[in-house]
Amino acid sequence: MRIAIVDGYTDEPAGLGVPPYIDVYPRYVAGAAKAADPGNVVRYFTVDSMRGDWPAALKALRGFDMVVVIAGVTTPGKYLSGTPISYDELLDIGRLEGPVKILGGPVARYGYGLEGGSIAHPPSKFRRYFDIVATGDVDLVVYEALMHGLEGASPSARHEGYELVDEFAVKGAFVVQQHPHFANLVAELETYKSCPRYVSGGCSFCTTVAYGPVVYRRPEGIAREVEALHAAGVRHFRLGRQADFYAYMAEDTGREDLPRPNPEAVERLLRGVRAAAPLLETLHIDNVNPGTVARWPRESAEVTKLLLKYGTPGNVAAMGVETADPRVIKINNLKADPEEAFEAVRLISSIGAVRGHNGMPWLLPGINFVLGLPGETKETYELNKQFLSRILDAGLLVRRVNIR
Ligand code: SF4
């Protein structure tokens, strides 16, 4: 079988796949195709590479047996190295005659719409054009379709654990070499699904908790994937696919809203990654819950020091502060009050701001605000400003302030 993967790029709260990042979706799909049959031929295209001659690119896709499109931007940003696939481009591919067409990624789960919370086109719109709109894990859906035919594939199929993911991840690592930005790529790595805060329902605006109970991926599986990516030529890695890096394998997950970090497990993970990639140049993380850091300062300090030991400079602990208005925090079941968020910034900045070999601070907090949350008033913005001024007055460094 000849399988084409079209990367229309993805951006979610826990996962980035806009260049120079390559997310897990196309890599896992490539691995699923090889796991189904090592003789399957996989070709990877980015939507940007197709735009050079769109009609010719569409014509080329017609020559494949299966076309898998990955797309979905649920946390829109400003991108410098790539432009996510447009709605019309998605439909153009959906209208192709010949190949089996499968749509996967956040767009298949939540729909298409660049305005964050508002979805302009629900997933049902794409069912007219694609043979399968994979609301589950697209790699597993592709695997089932290749193994059992279209009728044997459930669009909502989801991995129950990480056994197959670990296999697909290793077998699909080769596909990075087909990326136009290769080898200047950052490979996004997955450490777990869902968010420990699912026990309390999670933050009002967040879709991550929809995955249900947290399932952690073992350090050995991640290390094997890194080894395969490193062998394929990847030198830059980000442990970004998780709700809260500091909560990796945290004890009391499933019982506590903010479970206690497990520095031992974090060290096993980081040590394994470094051992698997001796020529690694970048090891960064994404997503840290300020509530975890404030509630567990001793363990969080340990994790921060581990990131200095095993990570590389220029790292960002992106923290969803969201708002500094206590009323908005309560209404939206957010994770930390302003005092806790400040303490989290202080702890990470005071340990992580030392300069690394390239002159950059090793690890700084990043601050994410979400605007437009239920309960906001004019005063909310004043409180947000005061929160930022307090950080400035305290002389603490942050890498960036992200406003969504
Ligand atoms: S802490 Fe809140 S925003 Fe972050 S992943 Fe969990 S539920 Fe979502």
Short mmCIF file of C-alpha atoms and ligand atoms in Angstrom, two decimals:
data_model
loop_
_atom_site.label_atom_id
_atom_site.label_comp_id
_atom_site.label_asym_id
_atom_site.label_seq_id
_atom_site.Cartn_x
_atom_site.Cartn_y
_atom_site.Cartn_z
CA MET A 1 0.00 0.00 0.00
CA ARG A 2 1.10 3.56 -0.69
CA ILE A 3 0.15 5.91 2.11
CA ALA A 4 0.45 9.71 2.05
CA ILE A 5 0.48 11.72 5.25
CA VAL A 6 -0.45 15.38 4.81
CA ASP A 7 0.60 17.43 7.82
CA GLY A 8 -1.76 20.40 8.05
CA TYR A 9 -0.15 21.18 11.46
CA THR A 10 -1.56 20.96 14.95
CA ASP A 11 -1.49 23.24 17.97
CA GLU A 12 -3.17 22.11 21.18
CA PRO A 13 -2.77 22.96 24.87
CA ALA A 14 -0.51 19.91 25.21
CA GLY A 15 1.19 19.46 21.87
CA LEU A 16 2.66 21.54 19.05
CA GLY A 17 3.12 20.49 15.46
CA VAL A 18 3.80 23.70 13.54
CA PRO A 19 7.36 23.88 12.13
CA PRO A 20 10.00 23.74 13.44
CA TYR A 21 8.02 21.36 15.67
CA ILE A 22 6.87 17.99 14.40
CA ASP A 23 4.12 16.54 16.54
CA VAL A 24 3.49 12.90 17.32
CA TYR A 25 0.54 12.42 14.94
CA PRO A 26 2.37 12.01 11.62
CA ARG A 27 5.15 9.99 13.27
CA TYR A 28 2.71 7.60 14.94
CA VAL A 29 0.66 7.26 11.74
CA ALA A 30 3.83 6.42 9.78
CA GLY A 31 4.68 3.82 12.43
CA ALA A 32 1.17 2.39 12.35
CA ALA A 33 1.49 1.93 8.58
CA LYS A 34 4.81 0.13 8.97
CA ALA A 35 3.50 -1.97 11.87
CA ALA A 36 0.56 -3.07 9.73
CA ASP A 37 2.94 -4.11 6.96
CA PRO A 38 6.66 -3.28 6.76
CA GLY A 39 6.25 -3.20 2.98
CA ASN A 40 3.86 -0.23 3.12
CA VAL A 41 5.33 2.87 1.49
CA VAL A 42 4.84 6.10 3.46
CA ARG A 43 5.28 9.59 2.05
CA TYR A 44 5.02 12.67 4.25
CA PHE A 45 4.06 16.12 2.97
CA THR A 46 3.57 19.36 4.85
CA VAL A 47 0.78 21.60 3.66
CA ASP A 48 3.36 24.34 3.08
CA SER A 49 5.35 22.12 0.73
CA MET A 50 2.17 21.40 -1.23
CA ARG A 51 1.27 25.06 -1.60
CA GLY A 52 4.13 25.63 -4.06
CA ASP A 53 1.96 23.96 -6.74
CA TRP A 54 -1.35 23.05 -5.14
CA PRO A 55 -3.01 21.43 -8.23
CA ALA A 56 0.05 19.27 -8.88
CA ALA A 57 0.22 18.28 -5.22
CA LEU A 58 -3.43 17.22 -5.26
CA LYS A 59 -2.83 15.25 -8.43
CA ALA A 60 0.10 13.47 -6.78
CA LEU A 61 -2.08 12.54 -3.79
CA ARG A 62 -4.52 10.83 -6.15
CA GLY A 63 -1.81 8.25 -6.88
CA PHE A 64 -1.83 6.95 -3.30
CA ASP A 65 -4.00 4.20 -1.84
CA MET A 66 -4.60 6.11 1.37
CA VAL A 67 -4.29 9.78 2.30
CA VAL A 68 -4.19 10.68 5.99
CA VAL A 69 -4.60 14.36 6.80
CA ILE A 70 -3.52 15.64 10.21
CA ALA A 71 -4.81 19.04 11.30
CA GLY A 72 -6.30 21.08 14.09
CA VAL A 73 -5.41 24.28 15.88
CA THR A 74 -7.23 24.60 19.18
CA THR A 75 -4.84 27.12 20.74
CA PRO A 76 -4.05 29.46 17.84
CA GLY A 77 -0.75 31.29 17.90
CA LYS A 78 1.31 33.45 15.57
CA TYR A 79 3.47 31.15 13.51
CA LEU A 80 6.67 32.20 11.77
CA SER A 81 7.67 28.98 10.01
CA GLY A 82 4.41 27.53 8.77
CA THR A 83 0.75 28.24 8.08
CA PRO A 84 -1.82 25.69 9.23
CA ILE A 85 -4.08 24.16 6.61
CA SER A 86 -7.13 26.23 5.66
CA TYR A 87 -10.68 24.97 5.61
CA ASP A 88 -10.80 25.15 1.79
CA GLU A 89 -7.55 23.22 1.50
CA LEU A 90 -8.98 20.50 3.74
CA LEU A 91 -12.04 20.22 1.52
CA ASP A 92 -9.88 20.12 -1.62
CA ILE A 93 -8.15 17.03 -0.25
CA GLY A 94 -11.46 15.63 0.96
CA ARG A 95 -12.85 15.87 -2.60
CA LEU A 96 -10.03 13.77 -4.11
CA GLU A 97 -11.25 10.72 -5.92
CA GLY A 98 -9.35 7.46 -5.67
CA PRO A 99 -7.55 7.08 -2.34
CA VAL A 100 -9.13 6.23 0.99
CA LYS A 101 -9.16 9.50 2.93
CA ILE A 102 -8.78 9.69 6.69
CA LEU A 103 -8.91 12.90 8.68
CA GLY A 104 -7.23 12.96 12.09
CA GLY A 105 -5.96 15.26 14.82
CA PRO A 106 -7.88 17.90 16.77
CA VAL A 107 -9.86 18.97 13.70
CA ALA A 108 -11.50 15.55 13.57
CA ARG A 109 -12.26 15.67 17.29
CA TYR A 110 -13.35 19.26 17.79
CA GLY A 111 -13.85 20.71 14.32
CA TYR A 112 -12.21 23.51 12.40
CA GLY A 113 -12.17 27.10 13.57
CA LEU A 114 -9.28 29.39 14.24
CA GLU A 115 -11.05 31.39 16.93
CA GLY A 116 -10.08 29.29 19.95
CA GLY A 117 -13.31 28.53 21.79
CA SER A 118 -15.61 29.12 18.81
CA ILE A 119 -15.76 26.29 16.30
CA ALA A 120 -16.79 27.45 12.86
CA HIS A 121 -17.03 24.00 11.27
CA PRO A 122 -17.90 20.94 13.42
CA PRO A 123 -16.31 17.54 12.62
CA SER A 124 -19.60 16.34 11.10
CA LYS A 125 -19.00 18.72 8.16
CA PHE A 126 -16.01 16.65 7.10
CA ARG A 127 -17.83 13.31 7.06
CA ARG A 128 -19.16 14.11 3.59
CA TYR A 129 -15.64 14.34 2.24
CA PHE A 130 -13.50 11.89 4.22
CA ASP A 131 -14.05 8.13 4.48
CA ILE A 132 -13.13 8.27 8.16
CA VAL A 133 -13.11 11.27 10.47
CA ALA A 134 -11.03 9.83 13.30
CA THR A 135 -12.41 11.15 16.57
CA GLY A 136 -10.18 8.69 18.43
CA ASP A 137 -6.42 8.18 18.01
CA VAL A 138 -5.78 8.56 14.30
CA ASP A 139 -2.74 6.27 14.28
CA LEU A 140 -4.80 3.45 15.78
CA VAL A 141 -7.64 4.11 13.35
CA VAL A 142 -5.19 3.97 10.41
CA TYR A 143 -3.72 0.75 11.81
CA GLU A 144 -7.16 -0.86 12.07
CA ALA A 145 -8.10 0.30 8.56
CA LEU A 146 -4.91 -1.20 7.15
CA MET A 147 -5.29 -4.44 9.07
CA HIS A 148 -9.04 -5.03 8.74
CA GLY A 149 -10.30 -2.71 5.99
CA LEU A 150 -12.45 0.39 6.34
CA GLU A 151 -15.38 -1.52 7.83
CA GLY A 152 -13.12 -2.97 10.50
CA ALA A 153 -11.85 0.42 11.67
CA SER A 154 -13.64 2.28 14.45
CA PRO A 155 -13.29 6.07 14.00
CA SER A 156 -13.37 6.49 17.77
CA ALA A 157 -10.75 3.82 18.57
CA ARG A 158 -8.39 4.92 21.31
CA HIS A 159 -5.22 3.43 22.75
CA GLU A 160 -5.87 1.94 26.16
CA GLY A 161 -2.22 2.04 27.17
CA TYR A 162 1.11 2.83 25.56
CA GLU A 163 2.12 -0.58 24.22
CA LEU A 164 1.17 0.08 20.60
CA VAL A 165 2.09 3.77 20.82
CA ASP A 166 5.62 2.81 21.84
CA GLU A 167 5.84 0.47 18.86
CA PHE A 168 4.39 2.98 16.38
CA ALA A 169 6.60 5.77 17.73
CA VAL A 170 9.78 3.80 17.06
CA LYS A 171 8.67 2.47 13.67
CA GLY A 172 7.51 5.90 12.50
CA ALA A 173 10.59 7.90 13.52
CA PHE A 174 12.02 7.61 9.99
CA VAL A 175 9.37 9.99 8.64
CA VAL A 176 11.11 13.06 10.12
CA GLN A 177 13.66 12.78 7.31
CA GLN A 178 10.93 13.64 4.79
CA HIS A 179 10.11 16.93 6.55
CA PRO A 180 11.24 19.99 4.53
CA HIS A 181 12.79 21.47 7.71
CA PHE A 182 14.81 18.35 8.49
CA ALA A 183 17.12 18.30 10.44
CA ASN A 184 16.16 21.64 12.03
CA LEU A 185 13.21 20.05 13.72
CA VAL A 186 12.04 19.83 17.29
CA ALA A 187 10.39 16.48 17.96
CA GLU A 188 7.47 16.77 20.34
CA LEU A 189 7.40 13.90 22.83
CA GLU A 190 4.45 12.46 24.70
CA THR A 191 4.68 11.54 28.38
CA TYR A 192 1.03 11.08 29.33
CA LYS A 193 -2.58 11.59 28.39
CA SER A 194 -5.20 13.75 30.09
CA CYS A 195 -4.63 15.98 33.12
CA PRO A 196 -4.45 15.05 36.81
CA ARG A 197 -7.11 17.72 37.38
CA TYR A 198 -9.70 15.60 35.61
CA VAL A 199 -10.68 14.47 39.12
CA SER A 200 -12.15 17.92 39.76
CA GLY A 201 -13.41 18.46 36.21
CA GLY A 202 -10.44 20.61 35.11
CA CYS A 203 -10.35 24.24 34.00
CA SER A 204 -13.58 25.39 32.36
CA PHE A 205 -12.12 26.09 28.93
CA CYS A 206 -9.87 23.03 28.62
CA THR A 207 -10.39 19.98 26.43
CA THR A 208 -7.48 17.93 27.82
CA VAL A 209 -9.53 16.41 30.65
CA ALA A 210 -11.87 14.89 28.06
CA TYR A 211 -9.30 12.07 27.77
CA GLY A 212 -10.45 10.84 31.19
CA PRO A 213 -8.15 9.18 33.74
CA VAL A 214 -4.46 9.93 33.33
CA VAL A 215 -2.34 7.24 31.67
CA TYR A 216 1.40 7.70 32.06
CA ARG A 217 3.88 6.53 29.46
CA ARG A 218 6.85 4.65 30.84
CA PRO A 219 10.29 6.30 30.62
CA GLU A 220 11.65 3.27 28.75
CA GLY A 221 9.11 3.71 25.92
CA ILE A 222 9.97 7.39 25.60
CA ALA A 223 13.69 6.64 25.60
CA ARG A 224 13.28 4.05 22.83
CA GLU A 225 11.44 6.60 20.71
CA VAL A 226 14.14 9.21 21.34
CA GLU A 227 16.78 6.65 20.35
CA ALA A 228 14.98 6.02 17.05
CA LEU A 229 14.51 9.74 16.36
CA HIS A 230 18.14 10.40 17.23
CA ALA A 231 19.24 7.62 14.88
CA ALA A 232 17.12 9.30 12.18
CA GLY A 233 18.99 12.56 12.77
CA VAL A 234 16.84 14.54 15.23
CA ARG A 235 18.85 16.62 17.69
CA HIS A 236 16.16 18.78 19.27
CA PHE A 237 13.48 17.42 21.58
CA ARG A 238 10.65 18.80 23.65
CA LEU A 239 8.82 16.88 26.34
CA GLY A 240 5.67 18.79 25.58
CA ARG A 241 2.73 16.42 25.31
CA GLN A 242 1.44 16.49 28.85
CA ALA A 243 -0.73 18.73 30.99
CA ASP A 244 1.90 19.31 33.66
CA PHE A 245 5.50 18.14 33.32
CA TYR A 246 6.05 18.39 37.08
CA ALA A 247 3.21 15.90 37.66
CA TYR A 248 4.78 13.12 35.55
CA MET A 249 4.08 9.84 37.34
CA ALA A 250 2.97 11.82 40.39
CA GLU A 251 1.80 9.80 43.33
CA ASP A 252 -1.89 10.11 44.15
CA THR A 253 -2.79 10.81 40.53
CA GLY A 254 -6.47 9.97 40.22
CA ARG A 255 -7.12 10.90 43.83
CA GLU A 256 -5.68 14.40 44.13
CA ASP A 257 -6.33 17.46 42.00
CA LEU A 258 -2.68 18.47 42.45
CA PRO A 259 -0.77 15.23 43.09
CA ARG A 260 2.70 15.31 44.64
CA PRO A 261 5.51 15.37 42.03
CA ASN A 262 7.71 12.32 41.72
CA PRO A 263 11.28 13.59 41.15
CA GLU A 264 12.62 10.03 40.96
CA ALA A 265 10.40 9.21 38.00
CA VAL A 266 11.24 12.55 36.36
CA GLU A 267 14.95 11.77 36.73
CA ARG A 268 14.47 8.31 35.19
CA LEU A 269 12.72 9.96 32.27
CA LEU A 270 15.32 12.70 31.71
CA ARG A 271 18.29 10.40 32.21
CA GLY A 272 16.81 7.93 29.75
CA VAL A 273 16.33 10.61 27.11
CA ARG A 274 19.89 11.88 27.47
CA ALA A 275 21.35 8.36 27.32
CA ALA A 276 19.32 7.61 24.19
CA ALA A 277 20.49 10.73 22.35
CA PRO A 278 24.20 11.39 22.89
CA LEU A 279 24.29 14.10 20.20
CA LEU A 280 21.21 15.87 21.55
CA GLU A 281 21.41 19.67 21.33
CA THR A 282 18.06 20.72 22.80
CA LEU A 283 15.97 19.18 25.55
CA HIS A 284 13.10 21.41 26.61
CA ILE A 285 9.71 20.91 28.23
CA ASP A 286 6.26 22.46 27.98
CA ASN A 287 3.39 22.93 30.42
CA VAL A 288 3.75 23.26 34.15
CA ASN A 289 0.83 23.68 36.51
CA PRO A 290 1.61 26.60 38.87
CA GLY A 291 -0.74 25.02 41.42
CA THR A 292 1.50 21.93 41.60
CA VAL A 293 4.63 24.05 42.13
CA ALA A 294 3.02 26.19 44.84
CA ARG A 295 1.53 23.22 46.67
CA TRP A 296 4.68 21.07 46.53
CA PRO A 297 7.64 23.49 46.64
CA ARG A 298 10.27 21.00 47.86
CA GLU A 299 9.52 18.39 45.18
CA SER A 300 9.10 21.09 42.54
CA ALA A 301 12.50 22.57 43.42
CA GLU A 302 13.98 19.10 42.89
CA VAL A 303 12.31 18.75 39.49
CA THR A 304 13.54 22.23 38.52
CA LYS A 305 17.11 21.27 39.42
CA LEU A 306 16.79 18.08 37.37
CA LEU A 307 15.83 20.20 34.38
CA LEU A 308 19.04 22.18 34.86
CA LYS A 309 21.03 18.96 35.13
CA TYR A 310 19.59 17.12 32.13
CA GLY A 311 17.88 19.83 30.05
CA THR A 312 19.43 22.54 27.90
CA PRO A 313 19.41 26.34 28.33
CA GLY A 314 16.58 28.44 26.93
CA ASN A 315 13.97 26.16 28.45
CA VAL A 316 10.51 27.47 29.36
CA ALA A 317 8.19 26.21 32.08
CA ALA A 318 5.00 27.52 30.45
CA MET A 319 2.45 28.05 33.20
CA GLY A 320 -1.26 28.56 32.70
CA VAL A 321 -1.88 31.35 35.17
CA GLU A 322 -4.90 32.31 32.99
CA THR A 323 -6.07 35.21 35.19
CA ALA A 324 -5.19 37.00 38.41
CA ASP A 325 -8.82 37.64 39.32
CA PRO A 326 -9.89 35.36 42.23
CA ARG A 327 -13.53 35.54 41.17
CA VAL A 328 -12.75 34.34 37.63
CA ILE A 329 -10.51 31.61 39.06
CA LYS A 330 -13.38 30.30 41.18
CA ILE A 331 -16.02 30.44 38.46
CA ASN A 332 -13.77 28.61 35.99
CA ASN A 333 -12.30 26.06 38.43
CA LEU A 334 -8.76 27.22 37.62
CA LYS A 335 -5.69 25.67 39.19
CA ALA A 336 -3.96 28.40 41.21
CA ASP A 337 -4.80 31.68 42.91
CA PRO A 338 -2.61 34.73 42.21
CA GLU A 339 -0.52 34.19 45.33
CA GLU A 340 0.19 30.57 44.37
CA ALA A 341 0.97 31.56 40.80
CA PHE A 342 3.42 34.19 42.04
CA GLU A 343 5.11 31.65 44.31
CA ALA A 344 5.44 29.23 41.38
CA VAL A 345 7.04 31.95 39.23
CA ARG A 346 9.36 32.88 42.10
CA LEU A 347 10.47 29.29 42.74
CA ILE A 348 11.24 28.39 39.12
CA SER A 349 12.81 31.75 38.30
CA SER A 350 15.02 31.79 41.39
CA ILE A 351 16.48 28.36 40.58
CA GLY A 352 16.32 28.38 36.79
CA ALA A 353 17.51 31.89 35.85
CA VAL A 354 21.21 30.97 35.93
CA ARG A 355 22.87 31.36 32.53
CA GLY A 356 23.73 28.30 30.49
CA HIS A 357 26.60 27.68 28.05
CA ASN A 358 24.85 29.64 25.28
CA GLY A 359 24.22 32.65 27.52
CA MET A 360 20.53 31.99 27.92
CA PRO A 361 18.86 31.51 31.29
CA TRP A 362 18.51 27.79 31.83
CA LEU A 363 14.82 27.56 32.72
CA LEU A 364 12.40 30.43 33.13
CA PRO A 365 8.68 30.49 33.80
CA GLY A 366 6.42 31.43 30.91
CA ILE A 367 3.05 32.92 31.75
CA ASN A 368 -0.13 32.18 29.84
CA PHE A 369 -3.22 34.34 30.20
CA VAL A 370 -6.61 33.51 28.75
CA LEU A 371 -8.84 36.48 28.03
CA GLY A 372 -12.62 36.33 27.75
CA LEU A 373 -13.24 33.84 30.55
CA PRO A 374 -16.69 33.79 32.18
CA GLY A 375 -16.90 36.19 35.11
CA GLU A 376 -14.38 38.74 33.82
CA THR A 377 -14.92 42.43 34.52
CA LYS A 378 -12.88 45.53 33.80
CA GLU A 379 -11.18 44.99 37.13
CA THR A 380 -9.85 41.58 35.96
CA TYR A 381 -7.48 43.33 33.58
CA GLU A 382 -6.29 45.66 36.31
CA LEU A 383 -5.56 42.63 38.51
CA ASN A 384 -3.69 40.92 35.66
CA LYS A 385 -1.56 44.02 35.24
CA GLN A 386 -0.85 44.20 38.96
CA PHE A 387 0.22 40.54 38.91
CA LEU A 388 2.74 41.23 36.16
CA SER A 389 3.98 44.40 37.87
CA ARG A 390 4.59 42.42 41.04
CA ILE A 391 6.85 40.01 39.13
CA LEU A 392 8.70 42.94 37.60
CA ASP A 393 9.11 44.68 40.96
CA ALA A 394 10.44 41.47 42.53
CA GLY A 395 13.16 41.34 39.86
CA LEU A 396 12.05 37.91 38.65
CA LEU A 397 12.71 36.85 35.08
CA VAL A 398 10.06 35.25 32.88
CA ARG A 399 10.66 34.10 29.31
CA ARG A 400 7.44 35.34 27.82
CA VAL A 401 3.86 36.32 28.53
CA ASN A 402 1.38 34.63 26.23
CA ILE A 403 -2.09 36.12 25.88
CA ARG A 404 -4.85 34.10 24.29
S1 SF4 B 1 -4.50 22.29 34.47
FE1 SF4 B 1 -6.42 23.04 33.55
S2 SF4 B 1 -5.77 23.93 31.58
FE2 SF4 B 1 -4.10 22.63 32.30
S3 SF4 B 1 -4.47 20.67 31.29
FE3 SF4 B 1 -5.40 20.57 33.32
S4 SF4 B 1 -7.53 21.16 33.04
FE4 SF4 B 1 -6.40 21.79 31.22
#
